[in-house]
Short mmCIF file of C-alpha atoms in Angstrom, two decimals:
data_model
loop_
_atom_site.label_atom_id
_atom_site.label_comp_id
_atom_site.label_asym_id
_atom_site.label_seq_id
_atom_site.Cartn_x
_atom_site.Cartn_y
_atom_site.Cartn_z
CA UNK N 680 3.56 12.77 23.09
CA UNK N 681 3.01 16.54 22.70
CA UNK N 682 1.12 17.43 19.60
CA UNK N 683 3.79 19.81 18.17
CA UNK N 684 3.75 18.96 14.51
CA UNK N 685 1.48 18.57 11.64
CA UNK N 686 1.08 16.01 9.00
CA UNK N 687 0.43 16.85 5.29
CA UNK N 688 -0.65 14.18 2.96
CA UNK N 689 -0.87 14.65 -0.78
CA UNK N 690 0.66 16.00 -3.90
CA UNK N 691 3.73 17.57 -4.83
CA UNK N 692 4.58 18.27 -8.37
CA UNK N 693 6.62 20.35 -10.89
CA UNK N 694 4.38 23.15 -12.26
CA UNK N 695 5.09 23.84 -15.86
CA UNK N 696 3.91 27.57 -16.78
CA UNK N 697 2.74 28.68 -20.05
CA UNK N 698 1.50 32.12 -20.95
CA UNK N 699 -1.23 32.33 -23.79
CA UNK N 700 -2.56 35.54 -25.37
CA UNK N 701 -6.09 34.21 -24.91
CA UNK N 702 -7.91 31.08 -23.99
CA UNK N 703 -8.49 28.85 -27.27
CA UNK N 704 -11.65 27.17 -28.38
CA UNK N 705 -11.84 23.51 -29.17
CA UNK N 706 -9.65 22.41 -32.04
CA UNK N 707 -7.98 25.88 -32.07
CA UNK N 708 -4.12 26.11 -32.10
CA UNK N 709 -2.39 29.09 -30.19
CA UNK N 710 1.25 29.86 -29.67
CA UNK N 711 2.26 30.02 -26.09
CA UNK N 712 5.22 31.42 -24.14
CA UNK N 713 7.05 28.95 -22.09
CA UNK N 714 7.66 30.43 -18.71
CA UNK N 715 9.72 29.18 -15.71
CA UNK N 716 8.83 26.06 -14.01
CA UNK N 717 8.18 25.85 -10.10
CA UNK N 718 7.87 23.37 -7.43
CA UNK N 719 4.33 23.08 -6.73
CA UNK N 720 1.25 20.73 -5.85
CA UNK N 721 -1.66 21.90 -3.73
CA UNK N 722 -0.62 20.03 -0.50
CA UNK N 723 3.11 20.70 -0.91
CA UNK N 724 2.12 24.54 -1.50
CA UNK N 725 0.24 24.68 1.72
CA UNK N 726 2.94 22.82 3.59
CA UNK N 727 5.60 25.20 2.41
CA UNK N 728 3.54 28.33 3.47
CA UNK N 729 3.14 26.54 6.86
CA UNK N 730 6.77 25.73 7.37
CA UNK N 731 7.57 29.35 6.69
CA UNK N 732 5.71 30.19 9.90
CA UNK N 733 8.16 27.81 11.73
CA UNK N 734 5.59 25.12 12.06
CA UNK N 735 6.89 21.54 12.17
CA UNK N 736 5.76 19.32 9.33
CA UNK N 737 5.95 15.48 8.24
CA UNK N 738 4.98 14.99 4.66
CA UNK N 739 3.24 11.78 3.16
CA UNK N 740 3.15 11.11 -0.23
CA UNK N 741 3.78 8.38 -2.98
CA UNK N 742 6.18 9.23 -5.81
CA UNK N 743 8.36 7.62 -8.32
CA UNK N 744 12.14 7.79 -7.39
CA UNK N 745 13.22 9.64 -10.52
CA UNK N 746 15.06 12.98 -11.10
CA UNK N 747 12.08 15.03 -10.87
CA UNK N 748 10.99 13.60 -7.56
CA UNK N 749 14.53 14.15 -6.06
CA UNK N 750 14.07 17.94 -6.90
CA UNK N 751 10.62 17.86 -5.35
CA UNK N 752 11.82 16.24 -2.31
CA UNK N 753 14.99 18.31 -1.82
CA UNK N 754 12.72 21.34 -2.26
CA UNK N 755 10.63 20.29 0.79
CA UNK N 756 13.60 19.43 2.82
CA UNK N 757 15.15 22.82 2.14
CA UNK N 758 12.14 24.31 3.73
CA UNK N 759 12.58 22.29 6.81
CA UNK N 760 9.84 19.69 6.04
CA UNK N 761 10.49 16.23 7.27
CA UNK N 762 10.17 13.90 4.07
CA UNK N 763 10.91 10.60 5.80
CA UNK N 764 7.33 9.25 5.03
CA UNK N 765 7.48 9.94 1.37
CA UNK N 766 7.33 6.40 -0.30
CA UNK N 767 8.25 5.54 -3.86
CA UNK N 768 6.66 3.29 -6.77
CA UNK N 769 8.56 3.54 -9.91
CA UNK N 770 5.66 2.33 -11.92
CA UNK N 771 4.22 5.96 -11.40
CA UNK N 772 4.80 8.85 -13.83
CA UNK N 773 6.55 11.95 -13.09
CA UNK N 774 4.45 14.37 -10.91
CA UNK N 775 3.57 17.53 -13.11
CA UNK N 776 0.97 20.18 -13.40
CA UNK N 777 0.40 22.29 -16.54
CA UNK N 778 -0.59 25.98 -15.77
CA UNK N 779 -1.75 28.21 -18.56
CA UNK N 780 -2.04 31.99 -17.81
CA UNK N 781 -4.45 33.64 -20.12
CA UNK N 782 -7.07 36.52 -19.51
CA UNK N 783 -5.87 37.65 -16.13
CA UNK N 784 -6.51 34.08 -14.64
CA UNK N 785 -4.97 30.72 -14.66
CA UNK N 786 -6.06 27.27 -15.75
CA UNK N 787 -4.50 24.37 -14.10
CA UNK N 788 -4.33 20.84 -15.78
CA UNK N 789 -3.36 18.11 -13.14
CA UNK N 790 -2.12 14.89 -14.68
CA UNK N 791 -3.29 12.03 -12.28
CA UNK N 792 -0.69 9.54 -11.18
CA UNK N 793 -3.32 6.95 -11.07
CA UNK N 794 -2.81 5.86 -7.50
CA UNK N 795 -5.72 3.73 -6.31
CA UNK N 796 -3.93 1.93 -3.31
CA UNK N 797 -1.32 3.51 -1.18
CA UNK N 798 -0.13 1.13 1.65
CA UNK N 799 1.19 2.90 4.61
CA UNK N 800 2.66 1.41 7.68
CA UNK N 801 1.47 1.38 11.43
CA UNK N 802 4.35 3.71 12.21
CA UNK N 803 3.05 6.15 9.81
CA UNK N 804 -0.51 5.84 11.27
CA UNK N 805 0.81 6.31 14.88
CA UNK N 806 2.75 9.44 13.62
CA UNK N 807 -0.51 10.83 12.14
CA UNK N 808 -2.40 10.11 15.44
CA UNK N 809 0.04 12.01 17.23
CA UNK N 810 -0.10 15.27 14.99
CA UNK N 811 -1.91 18.43 15.73
CA UNK N 812 -3.52 18.52 12.45
CA UNK N 813 -3.69 16.20 9.28
CA UNK N 814 -4.01 18.23 6.29
CA UNK N 815 -5.12 16.76 3.01
CA UNK N 816 -7.98 16.45 0.52
CA UNK N 817 -10.34 13.60 -0.23
CA UNK N 818 -8.69 12.56 -3.44
CA UNK N 819 -5.31 12.46 -1.77
CA UNK N 820 -6.27 10.37 1.32
CA UNK N 821 -8.79 8.17 -0.37
CA UNK N 822 -6.18 5.59 -1.62
CA UNK N 823 -4.48 5.22 1.87
CA UNK N 824 -4.64 1.67 3.40
CA UNK N 825 -2.70 0.01 6.18
CA UNK N 826 -3.41 -3.91 6.20
CA UNK N 827 -7.11 -4.15 6.75
CA UNK N 828 -7.48 -0.83 7.55
CA UNK N 829 -9.29 1.45 4.94
CA UNK N 830 -8.81 5.13 4.59
CA UNK N 831 -11.91 5.82 6.67
CA UNK N 832 -10.61 3.61 9.31
CA UNK N 833 -7.38 5.38 9.27
CA UNK N 834 -9.01 8.78 9.61
CA UNK N 835 -11.39 7.88 12.32
CA UNK N 836 -8.53 6.46 14.14
CA UNK N 837 -6.69 9.82 13.67
CA UNK N 838 -9.74 11.83 14.82
CA UNK N 839 -10.16 9.58 18.16
CA UNK N 840 -6.57 10.35 18.97
CA UNK N 841 -7.34 14.00 19.07
CA UNK N 842 -5.63 15.13 15.94
CA UNK N 843 -7.83 17.42 13.67
CA UNK N 844 -8.51 16.42 10.17
CA UNK N 845 -8.27 19.37 7.72
CA UNK N 846 -9.51 19.17 4.22
CA UNK N 847 -8.88 21.79 1.53
CA UNK N 848 -11.79 20.72 -0.91
CA UNK N 849 -11.01 23.45 -3.24
CA UNK N 850 -13.11 22.91 -6.38
CA UNK N 851 -14.65 19.72 -4.79
CA UNK N 852 -13.91 17.09 -7.14
CA UNK N 853 -16.13 14.66 -5.47
CA UNK N 854 -16.76 11.07 -6.31
CA UNK N 855 -19.56 8.66 -5.28
CA UNK N 856 -18.88 7.67 -1.63
CA UNK N 857 -17.09 10.78 -0.81
CA UNK N 858 -20.03 11.89 1.37
CA UNK N 859 -18.50 9.37 4.06
CA UNK N 860 -15.28 11.36 4.04
CA UNK N 861 -17.18 14.61 4.45
CA UNK N 862 -18.75 13.28 7.61
CA UNK N 863 -15.08 12.96 9.13
CA UNK N 864 -13.93 16.62 8.86
CA UNK N 865 -12.94 18.91 11.62
CA UNK N 866 -11.86 21.99 9.47
CA UNK N 867 -12.85 22.41 5.88
CA UNK N 868 -12.00 24.95 3.07
CA UNK N 869 -13.96 25.59 -0.12
CA UNK N 870 -13.71 27.96 -2.86
CA UNK N 871 -16.80 29.42 -4.34
CA UNK N 872 -16.89 26.77 -6.94
CA UNK N 873 -16.22 24.06 -4.45
CA UNK N 874 -18.95 25.12 -2.26
CA UNK N 875 -21.49 25.29 -4.95
CA UNK N 876 -20.36 21.85 -6.18
CA UNK N 877 -20.68 20.49 -2.65
CA UNK N 878 -24.13 21.93 -1.75
CA UNK N 879 -25.57 20.38 -5.04
CA UNK N 880 -28.76 22.26 -4.99
CA UNK N 881 -29.16 22.86 -1.18
CA UNK N 882 -29.13 26.46 -0.19
CA UNK N 883 -25.77 27.65 1.24
CA UNK N 884 -27.59 27.82 4.69
CA UNK N 885 -28.57 24.19 4.48
CA UNK N 886 -25.13 22.90 3.35
CA UNK N 887 -23.42 24.80 6.24
CA UNK N 888 -25.99 23.28 8.50
CA UNK N 889 -25.51 19.80 7.41
CA UNK N 890 -21.72 20.01 7.87
CA UNK N 891 -22.10 21.34 11.45
CA UNK N 892 -24.41 18.57 12.02
CA UNK N 893 -21.64 16.15 10.93
CA UNK N 894 -19.54 17.65 13.52
CA UNK N 895 -17.28 19.93 11.53
CA UNK N 896 -16.05 22.59 13.77
CA UNK N 897 -14.96 25.37 11.21
CA UNK N 898 -16.17 25.69 7.71
CA UNK N 899 -14.41 28.49 5.36
CA UNK N 900 -15.61 29.45 2.04
CA UNK N 901 -13.24 31.79 0.24
CA UNK N 902 -14.43 34.06 -2.63
CA UNK N 903 -11.04 35.08 -4.13
CA UNK N 904 -10.89 38.94 -4.41
CA UNK N 905 -14.15 39.20 -2.48
CA UNK N 906 -12.53 37.79 0.72
CA UNK N 907 -14.07 34.88 2.85
CA UNK N 908 -16.71 33.71 5.18
CA UNK N 909 -16.09 31.53 8.22
CA UNK N 910 -18.78 29.50 9.82
CA UNK N 911 -19.02 27.76 13.10
CA UNK N 912 -22.09 26.72 15.37
CA UNK N 913 -21.67 30.02 17.23
CA UNK N 914 -20.79 32.56 14.64
CA UNK N 915 -20.51 33.56 10.89
CA UNK N 916 -17.73 36.07 10.03
CA UNK N 917 -17.17 37.74 6.78
CA UNK N 918 -13.75 39.21 5.89
CA UNK N 919 -13.66 41.64 2.79
CA UNK N 920 -11.16 41.08 -0.07
CA UNK N 921 -8.08 43.40 -0.30
CA UNK N 922 -7.55 44.86 -3.65
CA UNK N 923 -4.14 44.12 -5.02
CA UNK N 924 -2.33 44.00 -8.31
CA UNK N 925 -2.57 40.31 -9.51
CA UNK N 926 0.42 38.62 -10.88
CA UNK N 927 -0.23 34.90 -10.29
CA UNK N 928 -3.18 33.32 -8.35
CA UNK N 929 -1.66 29.82 -8.41
CA UNK N 930 -1.36 28.70 -4.72
CA UNK N 931 -3.49 31.41 -3.17
CA UNK N 932 -5.92 29.16 -1.92
CA UNK N 933 -3.23 26.94 -0.31
CA UNK N 934 -1.84 29.94 1.28
CA UNK N 935 -5.06 30.77 2.74
CA UNK N 936 -5.69 27.38 4.27
CA UNK N 937 -2.39 26.81 5.83
CA UNK N 938 -2.22 30.49 7.11
CA UNK N 939 -5.53 29.90 8.64
CA UNK N 940 -4.58 26.91 10.73
CA UNK N 941 -1.24 28.47 11.70
CA UNK N 942 -3.31 31.41 12.82
CA UNK N 943 -5.50 29.18 14.84
CA UNK N 944 -2.47 28.13 16.78
CA UNK N 945 -1.80 31.77 17.70
CA UNK N 946 -5.42 32.89 18.52
CA UNK N 947 -8.84 31.62 19.23
CA UNK N 948 -10.43 34.84 17.70
CA UNK N 949 -11.57 33.58 14.41
CA UNK N 950 -12.04 37.06 12.93
CA UNK N 951 -8.30 37.57 13.50
CA UNK N 952 -7.45 34.16 12.25
CA UNK N 953 -9.55 34.77 9.09
CA UNK N 954 -8.23 38.29 8.47
CA UNK N 955 -4.52 37.12 8.63
CA UNK N 956 -5.38 34.13 6.23
CA UNK N 957 -6.91 36.50 3.98
CA UNK N 958 -4.06 38.88 3.86
CA UNK N 959 -1.74 36.19 3.42
CA UNK N 960 -3.58 35.05 0.14
CA UNK N 961 -4.00 38.45 -1.16
CA UNK N 962 -0.12 39.18 -0.73
CA UNK N 963 0.44 35.56 -2.43
CA UNK N 964 -1.21 36.66 -5.70
CA UNK N 965 1.23 39.52 -6.13
CA UNK N 966 4.24 37.16 -6.47
CA UNK N 967 4.88 34.85 -9.44
CA UNK N 968 4.73 31.11 -8.65
CA UNK N 969 2.81 28.62 -6.61
CA UNK N 970 4.88 29.37 -3.57
CA UNK N 971 4.15 33.07 -3.67
CA UNK N 972 2.63 32.84 -0.48
CA UNK N 973 5.72 31.63 1.56
CA UNK N 974 6.38 34.37 3.89
CA UNK N 975 6.96 34.98 7.84
CA UNK N 976 4.17 36.14 9.95
CA UNK N 977 5.99 39.53 10.25
CA UNK N 978 5.85 40.12 6.66
CA UNK N 979 2.13 39.10 6.51
CA UNK N 980 1.42 41.57 9.40
CA UNK N 981 3.40 44.21 7.60
CA UNK N 982 1.20 43.83 4.52
CA UNK N 983 -1.75 43.86 6.53
CA UNK N 984 -0.57 47.45 8.20
CA UNK N 985 0.15 48.67 4.64
CA UNK N 986 -3.36 47.73 3.53
CA UNK N 987 -4.97 49.38 6.79
CA UNK N 988 -6.07 45.85 8.23
CA UNK N 989 -4.42 46.24 11.53
CA UNK N 990 -5.85 48.63 13.91
CA UNK N 991 -3.81 48.20 17.31
CA UNK N 992 -1.95 45.56 18.99
CA UNK N 993 -4.41 42.65 18.31
CA UNK N 994 -1.86 40.86 16.13
CA UNK N 995 1.11 40.86 18.71
CA UNK N 996 0.41 37.16 19.63
CA UNK N 997 1.18 36.27 15.91
#
């Protein structure tokens, strides 16, 4: 079967926004402004951005079947994302996030759904194996089971089939045993905080060398307004940030990651790929809401031209 789709595994949630005049201390009370709510969730944000580039997606998640879930699923469907593999468990709470905007930044509270076992079918595993990419994070894929197969068994089967495992480790909420998942990555994204958590006392060079030794093909560390660095066995590429007026940084990292793998489908020049993803994320923070990064390739390239990041015809293949 031709690998003409990707599989996104993980959260989708209703993002409830509040604006605070400042970040309060412990035991302090502060009045906050209630803002509009948005459909969000880290993996779902990335999937929505990816779909806007006319990429094909199947989505896997475990949710209750209540009204909020219906809204969340309809949003994905309206974006052209196939939700046939979203499964339901009505013992789960509603999927929500709480986002506080204060002091020119955001703080995200993510109530867990308490999922420790997520049973999937062999049909789902086969679909994952036939994907181009399986995009997820460790906390979302860790509960997966299929009969006697553990999450790691499933991941190894997926990789053996030729599908690439793509992880957004973000701030790297790692648990004991997660090092086994880290050894099974093809492409991985960290932000600055997450990379520091992962390296756990190792120098950046030692941490990158360890990941490459595990077999990770591409490692990206994003540095917010300071751009990103891409590492492979052959090269290290630094891409500077793009100054913009920040409205909301929620979803910027998700935009970067999915824009990066979309760009990989268009070019094997990692400098072009990283510049495109960096621009997509910079543009995303100028828009309110977690899906601010949703745009066509043409809009991203127009933004790059406006910011002086396109020199000639190098992005015509996008």
